[in-house]
mmCIF file of C-alpha atoms in Angstrom:
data_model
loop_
_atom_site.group_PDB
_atom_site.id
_atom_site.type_symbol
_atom_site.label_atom_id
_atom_site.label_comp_id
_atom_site.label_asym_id
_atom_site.label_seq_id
_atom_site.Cartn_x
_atom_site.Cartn_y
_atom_site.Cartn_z
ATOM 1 C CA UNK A 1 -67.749 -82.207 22.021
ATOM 2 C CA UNK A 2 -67.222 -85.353 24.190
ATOM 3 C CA UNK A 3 -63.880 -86.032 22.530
ATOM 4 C CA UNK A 4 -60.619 -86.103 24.850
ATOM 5 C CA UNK A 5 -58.544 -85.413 22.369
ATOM 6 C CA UNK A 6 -59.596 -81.410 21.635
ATOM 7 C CA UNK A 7 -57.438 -80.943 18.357
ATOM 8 C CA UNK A 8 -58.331 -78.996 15.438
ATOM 9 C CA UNK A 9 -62.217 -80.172 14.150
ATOM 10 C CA UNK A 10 -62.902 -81.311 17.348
ATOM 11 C CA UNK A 11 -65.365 -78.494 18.816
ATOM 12 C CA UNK A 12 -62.449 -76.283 18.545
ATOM 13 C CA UNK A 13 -61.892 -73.029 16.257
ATOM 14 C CA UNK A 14 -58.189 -73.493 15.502
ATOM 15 C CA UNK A 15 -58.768 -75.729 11.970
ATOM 16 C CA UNK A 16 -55.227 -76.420 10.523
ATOM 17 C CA UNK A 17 -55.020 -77.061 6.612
ATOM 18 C CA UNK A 18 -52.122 -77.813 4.534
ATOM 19 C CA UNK A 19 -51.655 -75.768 1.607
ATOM 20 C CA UNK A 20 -48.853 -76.333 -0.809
ATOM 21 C CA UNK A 21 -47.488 -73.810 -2.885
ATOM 22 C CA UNK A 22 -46.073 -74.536 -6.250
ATOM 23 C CA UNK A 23 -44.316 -71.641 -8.632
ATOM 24 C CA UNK A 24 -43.449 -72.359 -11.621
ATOM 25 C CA UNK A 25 -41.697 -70.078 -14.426
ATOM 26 C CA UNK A 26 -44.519 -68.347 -16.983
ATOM 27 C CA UNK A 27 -45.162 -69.722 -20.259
ATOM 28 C CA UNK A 28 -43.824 -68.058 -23.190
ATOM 29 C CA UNK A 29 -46.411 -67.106 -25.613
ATOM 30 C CA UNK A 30 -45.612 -66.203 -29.481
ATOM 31 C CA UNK A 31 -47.287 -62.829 -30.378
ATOM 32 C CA UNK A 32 -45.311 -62.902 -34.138
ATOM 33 C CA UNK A 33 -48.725 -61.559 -35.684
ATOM 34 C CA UNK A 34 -48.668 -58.867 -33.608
ATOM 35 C CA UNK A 35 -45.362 -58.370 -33.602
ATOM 36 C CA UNK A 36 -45.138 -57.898 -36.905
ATOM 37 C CA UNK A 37 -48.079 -55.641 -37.553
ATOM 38 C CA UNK A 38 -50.320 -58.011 -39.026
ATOM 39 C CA UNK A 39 -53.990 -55.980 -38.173
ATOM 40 C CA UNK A 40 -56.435 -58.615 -37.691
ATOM 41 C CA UNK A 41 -59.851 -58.335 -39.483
ATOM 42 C CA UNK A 42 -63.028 -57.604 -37.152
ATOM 43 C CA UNK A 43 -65.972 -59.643 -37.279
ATOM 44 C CA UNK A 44 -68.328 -59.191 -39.767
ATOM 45 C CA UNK A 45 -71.323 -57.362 -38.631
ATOM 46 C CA UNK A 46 -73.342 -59.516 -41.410
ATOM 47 C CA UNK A 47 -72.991 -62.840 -39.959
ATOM 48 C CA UNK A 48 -74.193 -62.106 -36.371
ATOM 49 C CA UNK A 49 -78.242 -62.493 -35.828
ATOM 50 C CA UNK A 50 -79.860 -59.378 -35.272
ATOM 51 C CA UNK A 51 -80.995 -60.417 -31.650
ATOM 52 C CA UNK A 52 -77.692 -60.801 -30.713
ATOM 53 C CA UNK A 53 -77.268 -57.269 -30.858
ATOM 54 C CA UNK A 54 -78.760 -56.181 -27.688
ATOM 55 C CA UNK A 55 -76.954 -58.754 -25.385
ATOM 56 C CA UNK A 56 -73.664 -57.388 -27.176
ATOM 57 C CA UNK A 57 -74.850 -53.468 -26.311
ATOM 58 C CA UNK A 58 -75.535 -54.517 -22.759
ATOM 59 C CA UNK A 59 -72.282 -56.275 -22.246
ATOM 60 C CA UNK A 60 -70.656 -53.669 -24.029
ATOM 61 C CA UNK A 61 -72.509 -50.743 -21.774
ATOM 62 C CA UNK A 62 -71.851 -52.924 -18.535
ATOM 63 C CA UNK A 63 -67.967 -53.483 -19.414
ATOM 64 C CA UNK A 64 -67.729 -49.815 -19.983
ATOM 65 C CA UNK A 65 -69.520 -49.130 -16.205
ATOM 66 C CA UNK A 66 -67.193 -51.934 -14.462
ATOM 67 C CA UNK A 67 -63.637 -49.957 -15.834
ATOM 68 C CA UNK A 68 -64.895 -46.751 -15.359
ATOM 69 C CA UNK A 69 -66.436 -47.851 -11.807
ATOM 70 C CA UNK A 70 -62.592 -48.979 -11.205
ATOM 71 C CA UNK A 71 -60.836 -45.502 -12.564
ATOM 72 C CA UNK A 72 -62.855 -43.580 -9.845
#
């Protein structure tokens, strides 16, 4: 670079970015269903289309590689 002034961006590698970080307390979130041992009812198998069914076995066959992948 041709520049005089060799600060960060200017054919240099030191790039300087600011970055704020903001924490904030967590959300509360109401589990009273669970709580209070209300089961919830699965999905009925009868209202999903039949072709759907493979795409659910492959994700279902890939989530089960990607946890035991991270056990080992």
């Amino acid at each position: 670079s041709n520049d005089p002034d060799p600060g960060p961006g200017n054919g240099t590698d030191l790039v300087v970015v600011p970055v704020t970080l903001t924490v904030r307390p967590p959300t509360a979130v109401a589990l009273t269903d669970l709580a209070a041992g209300v089961e919830q009812m699965p999905a009925p198998l009868s209202g999903l289309p039949l072709a759907t069914l493979p795409a659910a076995a492959a994700a279902a066959l890939g989530a089960a590689f990607v946890w035991r992948r991270n056990r080992d």
